Amino acid sequence: MTGRTEPTLDMTSPGQWHRRHLLAIEPLSREEILTVLDVAAAMKEISQRDVKKVPALRGKTVVLLFFEPSTRTRTSFEIAAKRLSADTVSFSVSTSSVSKGETFLDTVLNIQAMAPDAIVVRHRSAGAPYFITNYIDACVINAGDGSHEHPTQALLDAMTVRERLGRLDGLKVAIVGDILHSRVARSNVFLWHKMGSEVWVCGPPTLLPPVFRQWPVRVTYRLEEALEGADVIMVLRLQLERHISLRFPSIREYFQRYGLTRERLKYAKEGVLIMHPGPMNRGIEIESEVADGPYSVILYQVANGIAVRMAVLYLLLGGATG
Amino acid sequence: MRIVMTPEDMSRTLSRMAHEIAEKFNREIAQAVMVGIRTRGLPLAQRLQALLRDVTGVTLPLGVLDITLYRDDLTQIGPAPLVRKTELPFRVTDRPVFLIDDVLFTGRTIRAALDELVDYGRPRTVRLFVLIDRDHRELPIQADVVGQFVATELDEIVHVLLRETDGRDGVVVTRRTEPLDLEALV
């Protein structure tokens, strides 16, 4: 059930979709991004029905192949596939034969032999999803490859901003934290640049080396400068499991310099959106009062993640080419 | 190219349909909701809503269905067709649903619409109103109120043009290969 009382005649004609895989934001056009977001807006309503399921992908099999731990993204893809009536099979590294010594390629070929229609893959190596496309017939969706890209995360971030601010261009988007290891940052930088917004990246120099100056972004090491007049703040998780603590003196010092606090929010625009791709480290990169505060849209991001993944699965698998 | 309805014909036909709906479904109107099928079923539903208000004094709640995700030919057509919002800002359970579309042809769109509708609840009744019935049904589906029956060949296309979507009103039939000449309608 929608909040609107009168239905609208939507005559905009979004572009068609012709890709077989979703591997990264970088190669997508502005129109392709808008197509995903338009379809995602329509998909969102399905999650609010009594019967949260449509028959569009009946008989399709989606394999979730996760070589890195993930709860949120895997669950989100699984729910998305099920709401479209696809069957899902989850395959995670802890329970798989990879831990018995099988190579990545052998794992992939075995899964190909089971004839899935789509494979959602997360792997610690950048490019692993591209590699797979050479060996299998199924559509491949990148659910995060190393420090490279995480396209559906950037798309759900864009969907959330579009819903809240009604636009994707002319915004100041500040991405704060561990830029070096962040696939979320990379996907978002490409997306916001394509949409015509200004992206600022900010973090300690050890997590934001000079190579990032080649990107279409503004770089700063001062949080206040990144937040100044920002419409959107994306706080990244400190990836402590990647031995990141060697890159600054202490977590306490990190919080003092780069933690998003209520005090620092005053630099941003009134009504700024606070986003976080999760899982959060409260008291490290973000203060609890900010994460739970009125500007936080973190839980809307999670809800929109399902809609965006439904849109991607439908666009890749929905037609005759799927 | 054949002109089936001029703008004047269309407004007379819709007016007659409103009277026929009011007469046939008099007992249901007070509880009923109107649901247009995207794309052109929505402006038609909006017009019938206004006409029914003039005839009966009742303004029925209005919703819209996008049946794309319920199509039975999704795996046979090219790239996935784009989906727009379904918006039903009311509950359908135990209420009469007046379903509105522009053209009734094979009946497959209506089959999809019925499937989608029951995912929202269990309507008391579903009535179907269409502007044009062009025959050639492939499923056992009939309309309750029809604007005009038009005998067509299978290789013909019925173009329903509406001010809201096409800038003008009218109905024309062309061969599949024949271009649509909008100027002929004026």
Short mmCIF file of C-alpha atoms in Angstrom, two decimals:
data_model
loop_
_atom_site.label_atom_id
_atom_site.label_comp_id
_atom_site.label_asym_id
_atom_site.label_seq_id
_atom_site.Cartn_x
_atom_site.Cartn_y
_atom_site.Cartn_z
CA MET A 1 0.00 0.00 0.00
CA THR A 2 1.44 3.35 -1.03
CA GLY A 3 1.20 6.66 0.75
CA ARG A 4 0.06 8.52 -2.33
CA THR A 5 -3.67 8.90 -2.77
CA GLU A 6 -3.88 9.42 -6.55
CA PRO A 7 -1.95 7.28 -9.00
CA THR A 8 0.26 9.13 -11.46
CA LEU A 9 0.47 8.74 -15.19
CA ASP A 10 4.18 8.04 -15.66
CA MET A 11 5.01 8.72 -19.32
CA THR A 12 8.78 9.06 -19.00
CA SER A 13 10.48 6.52 -21.20
CA PRO A 14 13.52 5.07 -19.46
CA GLY A 15 16.19 3.48 -21.61
CA GLN A 16 16.28 -0.20 -22.43
CA TRP A 17 18.69 -2.56 -20.74
CA HIS A 18 20.93 -4.81 -22.84
CA ARG A 19 23.67 -6.00 -20.48
CA ARG A 20 24.03 -9.64 -19.46
CA HIS A 21 26.09 -8.93 -16.36
CA LEU A 22 26.37 -6.25 -13.71
CA LEU A 23 30.05 -6.14 -12.85
CA ALA A 24 30.71 -2.50 -12.02
CA ILE A 25 29.30 1.02 -12.09
CA GLU A 26 32.25 2.36 -14.11
CA PRO A 27 31.11 1.11 -17.56
CA LEU A 28 27.43 2.05 -17.07
CA SER A 29 25.92 5.09 -18.73
CA ARG A 30 23.87 7.68 -16.88
CA GLU A 31 20.76 6.34 -18.67
CA GLU A 32 21.44 2.76 -17.59
CA ILE A 33 21.77 3.88 -13.97
CA LEU A 34 18.46 5.74 -14.23
CA THR A 35 16.81 2.67 -15.78
CA VAL A 36 17.82 0.54 -12.78
CA LEU A 37 16.60 3.22 -10.36
CA ASP A 38 13.25 3.61 -12.17
CA VAL A 39 12.62 -0.13 -12.14
CA ALA A 40 13.74 -0.29 -8.48
CA ALA A 41 11.18 2.38 -7.57
CA ALA A 42 8.46 0.15 -9.06
CA MET A 43 9.85 -2.94 -7.31
CA LYS A 44 9.77 -1.28 -3.90
CA GLU A 45 6.00 -1.42 -3.77
CA ILE A 46 6.02 -5.24 -3.97
CA SER A 47 7.66 -5.43 -0.54
CA GLN A 48 4.70 -3.55 0.96
CA ARG A 49 2.00 -5.93 -0.30
CA ASP A 50 0.24 -8.66 1.64
CA VAL A 51 1.64 -11.21 -0.81
CA LYS A 52 5.25 -10.06 -1.28
CA LYS A 53 5.92 -12.05 -4.43
CA VAL A 54 5.48 -11.61 -8.17
CA PRO A 55 5.90 -14.41 -10.74
CA ALA A 56 8.37 -12.62 -13.04
CA LEU A 57 11.37 -14.96 -12.52
CA ARG A 58 9.51 -18.22 -11.93
CA GLY A 59 11.70 -21.19 -12.80
CA LYS A 60 14.97 -19.23 -12.70
CA THR A 61 17.79 -20.31 -10.39
CA VAL A 62 20.04 -17.78 -8.70
CA VAL A 63 23.23 -19.02 -7.04
CA LEU A 64 24.70 -16.87 -4.28
CA LEU A 65 28.41 -17.53 -4.30
CA PHE A 66 30.08 -15.79 -1.37
CA PHE A 67 33.79 -16.26 -0.77
CA GLU A 68 33.80 -13.54 1.88
CA PRO A 69 31.58 -13.30 4.91
CA SER A 70 28.40 -11.31 4.34
CA THR A 71 25.05 -11.33 6.03
CA ARG A 72 23.33 -8.23 4.79
CA THR A 73 24.18 -8.37 1.08
CA ARG A 74 23.58 -12.10 0.75
CA THR A 75 20.27 -11.93 2.61
CA SER A 76 19.24 -8.91 0.57
CA PHE A 77 19.95 -10.70 -2.74
CA GLU A 78 18.20 -13.81 -1.48
CA ILE A 79 15.05 -11.93 -0.47
CA ALA A 80 15.12 -9.98 -3.75
CA ALA A 81 15.31 -13.18 -5.82
CA LYS A 82 12.55 -14.84 -3.79
CA ARG A 83 10.20 -11.87 -4.14
CA LEU A 84 10.55 -12.33 -7.91
CA SER A 85 9.80 -16.09 -7.54
CA ALA A 86 13.33 -17.23 -8.48
CA ASP A 87 14.85 -20.16 -6.60
CA THR A 88 18.03 -19.41 -4.67
CA VAL A 89 20.93 -21.56 -3.60
CA SER A 90 23.46 -20.22 -1.16
CA PHE A 91 27.06 -21.31 -1.34
CA SER A 92 29.42 -19.81 1.18
CA VAL A 93 33.07 -20.47 1.67
CA SER A 94 32.91 -21.88 5.17
CA THR A 95 30.65 -24.74 4.10
CA SER A 96 32.08 -25.32 0.65
CA SER A 97 34.76 -27.50 -0.82
CA VAL A 98 36.98 -24.44 -1.30
CA SER A 99 38.06 -25.10 2.25
CA LYS A 100 38.94 -28.61 1.11
CA GLY A 101 41.38 -27.25 -1.47
CA GLU A 102 39.28 -26.84 -4.62
CA THR A 103 40.39 -23.97 -6.87
CA PHE A 104 38.16 -20.98 -7.55
CA LEU A 105 37.78 -22.00 -11.22
CA ASP A 106 36.83 -25.59 -10.34
CA THR A 107 34.19 -24.30 -7.96
CA VAL A 108 32.81 -22.06 -10.68
CA LEU A 109 32.79 -24.84 -13.30
CA ASN A 110 30.97 -27.14 -10.91
CA ILE A 111 28.33 -24.54 -10.33
CA GLN A 112 28.05 -23.91 -14.09
CA ALA A 113 27.36 -27.63 -14.55
CA MET A 114 24.28 -27.20 -12.35
CA ALA A 115 22.91 -24.71 -14.92
CA PRO A 116 22.00 -21.68 -12.87
CA ASP A 117 20.55 -18.59 -14.57
CA ALA A 118 22.45 -16.07 -12.48
CA ILE A 119 25.41 -16.09 -10.13
CA VAL A 120 25.80 -13.42 -7.49
CA VAL A 121 29.44 -13.43 -6.50
CA ARG A 122 31.51 -11.88 -3.75
CA HIS A 123 35.24 -12.50 -3.68
CA ARG A 124 38.24 -10.94 -1.98
CA SER A 125 40.04 -10.51 -5.32
CA ALA A 126 39.24 -7.60 -7.61
CA GLY A 127 38.12 -8.87 -11.00
CA ALA A 128 36.88 -12.28 -9.84
CA PRO A 129 33.37 -11.66 -11.28
CA TYR A 130 34.88 -10.67 -14.68
CA PHE A 131 36.97 -13.83 -14.63
CA ILE A 132 33.86 -15.95 -14.11
CA THR A 133 32.06 -14.51 -17.14
CA ASN A 134 34.62 -16.23 -19.40
CA TYR A 135 33.64 -19.66 -18.14
CA ILE A 136 29.91 -19.70 -17.61
CA ASP A 137 26.65 -18.97 -19.40
CA ALA A 138 24.81 -17.51 -16.42
CA CYS A 139 24.41 -13.78 -15.77
CA VAL A 140 26.99 -12.57 -13.25
CA ILE A 141 26.30 -9.94 -10.61
CA ASN A 142 29.19 -8.51 -8.65
CA ALA A 143 28.31 -8.38 -4.95
CA GLY A 144 31.72 -6.96 -4.05
CA ASP A 145 35.15 -7.85 -5.43
CA GLY A 146 38.09 -6.96 -3.23
CA SER A 147 38.66 -3.24 -3.09
CA HIS A 148 37.29 -2.78 -6.60
CA GLU A 149 33.51 -2.29 -6.84
CA HIS A 150 30.20 -3.06 -5.18
CA PRO A 151 27.73 -1.80 -7.80
CA THR A 152 24.41 -2.65 -6.12
CA GLN A 153 25.52 -0.75 -2.99
CA ALA A 154 26.10 2.44 -4.99
CA LEU A 155 22.76 1.96 -6.77
CA LEU A 156 20.85 1.58 -3.50
CA ASP A 157 22.65 4.64 -2.13
CA ALA A 158 21.56 6.60 -5.22
CA MET A 159 17.99 5.33 -4.87
CA THR A 160 17.90 6.50 -1.25
CA VAL A 161 19.22 9.96 -2.12
CA ARG A 162 16.81 10.30 -5.05
CA GLU A 163 13.85 9.40 -2.82
CA ARG A 164 14.89 11.84 -0.12
CA LEU A 165 16.26 14.80 -2.09
CA GLY A 166 14.44 14.30 -5.41
CA ARG A 167 17.60 14.64 -7.46
CA LEU A 168 20.97 13.11 -8.23
CA ASP A 169 22.79 16.07 -9.77
CA GLY A 170 24.24 19.24 -8.29
CA LEU A 171 24.85 17.64 -4.89
CA LYS A 172 27.93 17.61 -2.70
CA VAL A 173 28.58 14.02 -1.66
CA ALA A 174 31.23 13.48 1.02
CA ILE A 175 32.69 9.97 1.37
CA VAL A 176 34.59 9.63 4.64
CA GLY A 177 36.89 6.97 6.03
CA ASP A 178 38.81 4.02 4.68
CA ILE A 179 38.78 5.03 1.00
CA LEU A 180 41.75 2.80 0.16
CA HIS A 181 40.05 -0.50 0.90
CA SER A 182 36.53 0.54 0.00
CA ARG A 183 34.73 -0.92 -3.01
CA VAL A 184 31.70 1.05 -1.88
CA ALA A 185 33.67 4.29 -2.28
CA ARG A 186 34.85 3.36 -5.79
CA SER A 187 31.37 2.47 -7.03
CA ASN A 188 29.94 5.62 -5.52
CA VAL A 189 32.64 7.89 -6.95
CA PHE A 190 31.86 6.65 -10.47
CA LEU A 191 28.11 6.86 -9.96
CA TRP A 192 27.95 10.39 -8.55
CA HIS A 193 30.42 11.72 -11.10
CA LYS A 194 28.22 10.33 -13.91
CA MET A 195 25.10 11.84 -12.34
CA GLY A 196 26.66 15.31 -12.21
CA SER A 197 27.33 15.65 -8.48
CA GLU A 198 30.55 16.67 -6.79
CA VAL A 199 32.28 13.96 -4.78
CA TRP A 200 34.66 14.69 -1.92
CA VAL A 201 36.72 11.90 -0.40
CA CYS A 202 38.20 12.30 3.04
CA GLY A 203 40.26 10.14 5.35
CA PRO A 204 43.71 9.87 6.93
CA PRO A 205 46.50 10.08 4.30
CA THR A 206 47.45 6.45 4.93
CA LEU A 207 43.94 5.42 3.78
CA LEU A 208 43.75 8.01 1.01
CA PRO A 209 47.03 7.89 -0.92
CA PRO A 210 47.77 10.43 -3.68
CA VAL A 211 46.70 8.02 -6.43
CA PHE A 212 43.11 8.99 -5.65
CA ARG A 213 43.78 12.43 -7.05
CA GLN A 214 43.45 10.84 -10.50
CA TRP A 215 39.79 10.19 -9.82
CA PRO A 216 37.05 12.70 -10.63
CA VAL A 217 36.93 13.74 -6.97
CA ARG A 218 38.05 16.44 -4.54
CA VAL A 219 40.45 15.10 -1.93
CA THR A 220 40.85 16.42 1.59
CA TYR A 221 42.33 15.15 4.83
CA ARG A 222 40.27 17.56 6.93
CA LEU A 223 36.82 16.25 7.81
CA GLU A 224 35.41 19.75 8.33
CA GLU A 225 36.27 20.68 4.74
CA ALA A 226 34.59 17.55 3.37
CA LEU A 227 31.45 18.20 5.42
CA GLU A 228 31.20 21.90 4.57
CA GLY A 229 27.89 22.35 2.73
CA ALA A 230 27.51 18.59 2.10
CA ASP A 231 24.11 17.24 1.02
CA VAL A 232 25.08 13.61 1.60
CA ILE A 233 27.67 12.09 3.94
CA MET A 234 28.69 8.49 3.37
CA VAL A 235 30.55 7.08 6.33
CA LEU A 236 32.65 4.02 5.50
CA ARG A 237 33.38 1.19 7.86
CA LEU A 238 36.92 0.88 9.18
CA GLN A 239 37.84 -2.55 7.88
CA LEU A 240 39.67 -3.70 10.96
CA GLU A 241 39.92 -7.25 9.58
CA ARG A 242 42.25 -5.92 6.86
CA HIS A 243 44.90 -4.99 9.47
CA ILE A 244 43.94 -1.42 9.02
CA SER A 245 44.90 -0.42 12.54
CA LEU A 246 48.54 -0.33 11.43
CA ARG A 247 47.72 2.75 9.35
CA PHE A 248 46.98 5.18 12.20
CA PRO A 249 48.09 5.47 15.82
CA SER A 250 44.90 4.30 17.51
CA ILE A 251 41.19 3.84 16.99
CA ARG A 252 40.62 6.56 19.56
CA GLU A 253 42.67 8.98 17.54
CA TYR A 254 40.82 7.98 14.37
CA PHE A 255 37.50 8.77 16.03
CA GLN A 256 38.81 12.13 17.21
CA ARG A 257 39.92 13.17 13.73
CA TYR A 258 37.46 11.38 11.45
CA GLY A 259 34.55 10.10 13.52
CA LEU A 260 31.21 11.61 12.52
CA THR A 261 29.83 13.35 15.60
CA ARG A 262 26.85 15.63 16.27
CA GLU A 263 29.30 18.47 16.78
CA ARG A 264 30.79 18.03 13.30
CA LEU A 265 27.40 17.74 11.61
CA LYS A 266 26.90 21.49 11.97
CA TYR A 267 29.27 22.01 8.99
CA ALA A 268 26.93 20.13 6.65
CA LYS A 269 23.69 21.40 5.10
CA GLU A 270 20.49 21.42 7.11
CA GLY A 271 18.75 18.13 6.31
CA VAL A 272 21.97 16.37 5.27
CA LEU A 273 21.60 12.62 4.67
CA ILE A 274 23.87 10.36 6.72
CA MET A 275 24.55 7.03 5.06
CA HIS A 276 26.56 3.96 5.98
CA PRO A 277 26.87 0.73 3.96
CA GLY A 278 27.01 -1.33 7.16
CA PRO A 279 27.97 -3.05 9.28
CA MET A 280 28.68 -0.04 11.51
CA ASN A 281 31.41 0.30 14.11
CA ARG A 282 29.63 2.58 16.59
CA GLY A 283 32.01 4.92 18.34
CA ILE A 284 34.77 4.38 15.75
CA GLU A 285 33.68 5.94 12.45
CA ILE A 286 30.28 7.18 13.59
CA GLU A 287 28.84 8.30 16.92
CA SER A 288 25.75 6.37 18.02
CA GLU A 289 23.70 9.55 18.38
CA VAL A 290 24.39 10.36 14.72
CA ALA A 291 23.72 6.82 13.47
CA ASP A 292 20.36 6.79 15.24
CA GLY A 293 19.63 10.48 14.73
CA PRO A 294 17.09 12.24 12.53
CA TYR A 295 19.42 12.67 9.54
CA SER A 296 20.38 9.01 9.36
CA VAL A 297 18.87 7.08 6.44
CA ILE A 298 20.86 3.92 7.13
CA LEU A 299 17.83 1.65 7.54
CA TYR A 300 16.18 3.08 4.41
CA GLN A 301 19.32 2.05 2.55
CA VAL A 302 18.75 -1.52 3.70
CA ALA A 303 15.12 -1.50 2.53
CA ASN A 304 16.09 0.02 -0.82
CA GLY A 305 18.80 -2.61 -1.23
CA ILE A 306 16.11 -5.22 -1.79
CA ALA A 307 14.33 -3.07 -4.39
CA VAL A 308 17.56 -2.34 -6.28
CA ARG A 309 18.59 -6.01 -6.30
CA MET A 310 15.11 -7.00 -7.51
CA ALA A 311 15.51 -4.48 -10.34
CA VAL A 312 18.95 -5.80 -11.29
CA LEU A 313 17.87 -9.45 -11.20
CA TYR A 314 14.76 -8.64 -13.23
CA LEU A 315 16.65 -6.60 -15.84
CA LEU A 316 19.29 -9.32 -16.29
CA LEU A 317 16.97 -12.34 -16.16
CA GLY A 318 13.54 -11.02 -17.05
CA GLY A 319 13.54 -11.09 -20.84
CA ALA A 320 14.23 -13.74 -23.43
CA THR A 321 17.95 -12.98 -23.28
CA GLY A 322 18.13 -13.85 -19.57
CA MET B 1 -5.86 3.01 -42.06
CA ARG B 2 -9.39 3.07 -40.65
CA ILE B 3 -10.68 5.70 -38.26
CA VAL B 4 -12.80 3.93 -35.66
CA MET B 5 -13.46 6.85 -33.30
CA THR B 6 -13.13 10.60 -33.66
CA PRO B 7 -12.62 12.75 -30.54
CA GLU B 8 -16.38 13.44 -30.45
CA ASP B 9 -17.19 9.73 -30.82
CA MET B 10 -14.88 8.95 -27.91
CA SER B 11 -16.43 11.43 -25.54
CA ARG B 12 -19.96 10.21 -26.44
CA THR B 13 -18.86 6.58 -25.98
CA LEU B 14 -17.26 7.21 -22.57
CA SER B 15 -20.34 9.08 -21.45
CA ARG B 16 -22.55 6.17 -22.51
CA MET B 17 -20.23 3.70 -20.75
CA ALA B 18 -20.55 5.68 -17.52
CA HIS B 19 -24.35 5.51 -17.74
CA GLU B 20 -24.25 1.81 -18.53
CA ILE B 21 -21.90 1.13 -15.58
CA ALA B 22 -24.14 3.15 -13.28
CA GLU B 23 -27.16 1.15 -14.44
CA LYS B 24 -25.64 -2.35 -14.49
CA PHE B 25 -23.62 -2.06 -11.29
CA ASN B 26 -25.81 0.30 -9.35
CA ARG B 27 -25.69 -1.93 -6.25
CA GLU B 28 -21.88 -2.07 -6.25
CA ILE B 29 -20.91 1.52 -6.91
CA ALA B 30 -20.98 2.80 -3.34
CA GLN B 31 -18.31 0.24 -2.30
CA ALA B 32 -16.38 -0.02 -5.57
CA VAL B 33 -12.82 1.01 -6.44
CA MET B 34 -11.53 1.78 -9.95
CA VAL B 35 -8.29 0.30 -11.23
CA GLY B 36 -6.77 1.30 -14.56
CA ILE B 37 -4.22 -0.91 -16.33
CA ARG B 38 -1.07 0.94 -17.43
CA THR B 39 -0.60 2.77 -19.66
CA ARG B 40 -3.84 3.96 -21.25
CA GLY B 41 -6.21 2.27 -18.82
CA LEU B 42 -5.24 4.91 -16.24
CA PRO B 43 -6.39 8.06 -18.10
CA LEU B 44 -9.51 6.16 -19.21
CA ALA B 45 -10.22 5.25 -15.58
CA GLN B 46 -9.70 8.88 -14.58
CA ARG B 47 -12.23 10.02 -17.19
CA LEU B 48 -14.77 7.37 -16.23
CA GLN B 49 -14.26 8.36 -12.59
CA ALA B 50 -15.27 11.96 -13.41
CA LEU B 51 -18.20 10.86 -15.61
CA LEU B 52 -19.45 8.43 -12.94
CA ARG B 53 -19.29 11.24 -10.38
CA ASP B 54 -21.51 13.38 -12.64
CA VAL B 55 -23.98 10.50 -13.09
CA THR B 56 -24.08 9.08 -9.55
CA GLY B 57 -22.58 11.73 -7.28
CA VAL B 58 -20.01 9.19 -6.03
CA THR B 59 -16.25 9.68 -6.54
CA LEU B 60 -14.69 6.22 -6.62
CA PRO B 61 -11.13 5.70 -5.31
CA LEU B 62 -8.68 5.21 -8.16
CA GLY B 63 -5.63 2.94 -8.50
CA VAL B 64 -3.34 1.68 -11.25
CA LEU B 65 -1.87 -1.73 -12.09
CA ASP B 66 1.33 -2.42 -13.99
CA ILE B 67 1.00 -6.04 -15.11
CA THR B 68 4.51 -6.45 -16.59
CA LEU B 69 5.79 -8.77 -13.86
CA TYR B 70 2.76 -11.06 -14.37
CA ARG B 71 3.05 -11.42 -18.17
CA ASP B 72 3.08 -14.99 -19.49
CA ASP B 73 5.48 -14.13 -22.32
CA LEU B 74 8.37 -12.63 -20.33
CA THR B 75 10.73 -15.42 -21.36
CA GLN B 76 9.75 -15.10 -25.04
CA ILE B 77 10.18 -11.38 -25.68
CA GLY B 78 13.46 -9.44 -26.12
CA PRO B 79 15.04 -7.50 -23.26
CA ALA B 80 13.05 -7.35 -20.02
CA PRO B 81 10.26 -4.78 -20.49
CA LEU B 82 10.50 -1.89 -18.04
CA VAL B 83 8.24 -1.90 -15.04
CA ARG B 84 6.33 1.01 -13.55
CA LYS B 85 4.62 1.35 -10.22
CA THR B 86 1.46 -0.45 -9.25
CA GLU B 87 -0.43 1.91 -6.94
CA LEU B 88 -3.50 0.68 -5.12
CA PRO B 89 -4.05 3.20 -2.29
CA PHE B 90 -6.90 1.15 -0.79
CA ARG B 91 -7.69 -2.42 0.24
CA VAL B 92 -9.43 -4.55 -2.38
CA THR B 93 -10.66 -7.35 -0.10
CA ASP B 94 -14.45 -7.60 -0.06
CA ARG B 95 -14.86 -4.66 -2.42
CA PRO B 96 -16.06 -4.61 -6.04
CA VAL B 97 -13.15 -3.75 -8.36
CA PHE B 98 -13.86 -1.95 -11.64
CA LEU B 99 -10.96 -2.86 -13.93
CA ILE B 100 -10.40 -0.55 -16.91
CA ASP B 101 -8.27 -1.00 -20.04
CA ASP B 102 -8.21 0.51 -23.50
CA VAL B 103 -8.32 -2.58 -25.76
CA LEU B 104 -9.50 -6.14 -25.08
CA PHE B 105 -7.72 -8.51 -27.49
CA THR B 106 -6.34 -11.94 -26.51
CA GLY B 107 -7.39 -11.56 -22.87
CA ARG B 108 -3.85 -12.24 -21.61
CA THR B 109 -3.39 -8.77 -20.13
CA ILE B 110 -6.58 -9.21 -18.14
CA ARG B 111 -5.47 -12.66 -16.94
CA ALA B 112 -2.26 -11.04 -15.65
CA ALA B 113 -4.22 -8.19 -14.04
CA LEU B 114 -6.52 -10.66 -12.23
CA ASP B 115 -3.50 -12.56 -10.90
CA GLU B 116 -1.90 -9.36 -9.66
CA LEU B 117 -5.15 -8.14 -8.10
CA VAL B 118 -5.62 -11.26 -6.00
CA ASP B 119 -2.10 -10.78 -4.57
CA TYR B 120 -3.55 -7.67 -2.91
CA GLY B 121 -6.59 -9.39 -1.44
CA ARG B 122 -9.86 -11.04 -2.38
CA PRO B 123 -12.17 -8.65 -4.21
CA ARG B 124 -15.91 -9.25 -3.83
CA THR B 125 -16.28 -8.95 -7.62
CA VAL B 126 -14.14 -7.83 -10.53
CA ARG B 127 -15.85 -6.05 -13.45
CA LEU B 128 -14.10 -5.29 -16.71
CA PHE B 129 -14.73 -2.13 -18.75
CA VAL B 130 -12.91 -1.58 -22.05
CA LEU B 131 -13.09 1.13 -24.66
CA ILE B 132 -12.50 -1.27 -27.60
CA ASP B 133 -13.18 -4.99 -27.93
CA ARG B 134 -11.25 -6.14 -31.01
CA ASP B 135 -12.12 -9.86 -30.76
CA HIS B 136 -9.60 -12.77 -31.15
CA ARG B 137 -9.69 -13.92 -27.54
CA GLU B 138 -7.26 -16.67 -26.52
CA LEU B 139 -8.63 -17.04 -22.99
CA PRO B 140 -12.18 -17.27 -21.61
CA ILE B 141 -12.41 -13.59 -20.63
CA GLN B 142 -15.18 -11.12 -21.46
CA ALA B 143 -15.81 -7.45 -20.71
CA ASP B 144 -18.87 -6.31 -18.74
CA VAL B 145 -19.13 -2.96 -20.49
CA VAL B 146 -17.65 -2.29 -23.94
CA GLY B 147 -17.29 1.09 -25.63
CA GLN B 148 -17.24 -0.31 -29.13
CA PHE B 149 -16.76 -3.70 -30.75
CA VAL B 150 -14.37 -3.52 -33.71
CA ALA B 151 -13.89 -6.47 -36.05
CA THR B 152 -10.17 -6.71 -36.84
CA GLU B 153 -7.67 -8.92 -38.62
CA LEU B 154 -4.90 -10.49 -36.55
CA ASP B 155 -2.23 -8.50 -38.38
CA GLU B 156 -3.91 -5.19 -37.57
CA ILE B 157 -3.06 -2.85 -34.70
CA VAL B 158 -5.68 -0.87 -32.80
CA HIS B 159 -4.27 2.49 -31.72
CA VAL B 160 -6.16 4.14 -28.87
CA LEU B 161 -4.98 7.74 -28.67
CA LEU B 162 -5.71 9.85 -25.60
CA ARG B 163 -5.06 13.52 -24.88
CA GLU B 164 -3.16 12.63 -21.70
CA THR B 165 -0.73 10.23 -23.38
CA ASP B 166 -0.81 11.13 -27.08
CA GLY B 167 -1.96 14.76 -27.22
CA ARG B 168 -5.22 13.88 -28.99
CA ASP B 169 -8.25 11.60 -28.72
CA GLY B 170 -9.22 8.98 -31.26
CA VAL B 171 -9.06 5.32 -32.27
CA VAL B 172 -7.55 4.11 -35.53
CA VAL B 173 -6.76 0.69 -36.96
CA THR B 174 -3.71 0.11 -39.17
CA ARG B 175 -1.96 -2.84 -40.72
CA ARG B 176 1.11 -3.89 -38.78
CA THR B 177 3.41 -2.48 -41.47
CA GLU B 178 1.38 0.67 -42.13
CA PRO B 179 2.54 3.97 -40.56
CA LEU B 180 0.19 5.78 -38.20
CA ASP B 181 -0.90 9.12 -39.69
CA LEU B 182 -2.08 11.20 -36.74
CA GLU B 183 -3.07 14.16 -38.92
CA ALA B 184 -5.92 12.15 -40.46
CA LEU B 185 -7.70 12.31 -37.10
CA VAL B 186 -8.05 16.07 -36.91
#
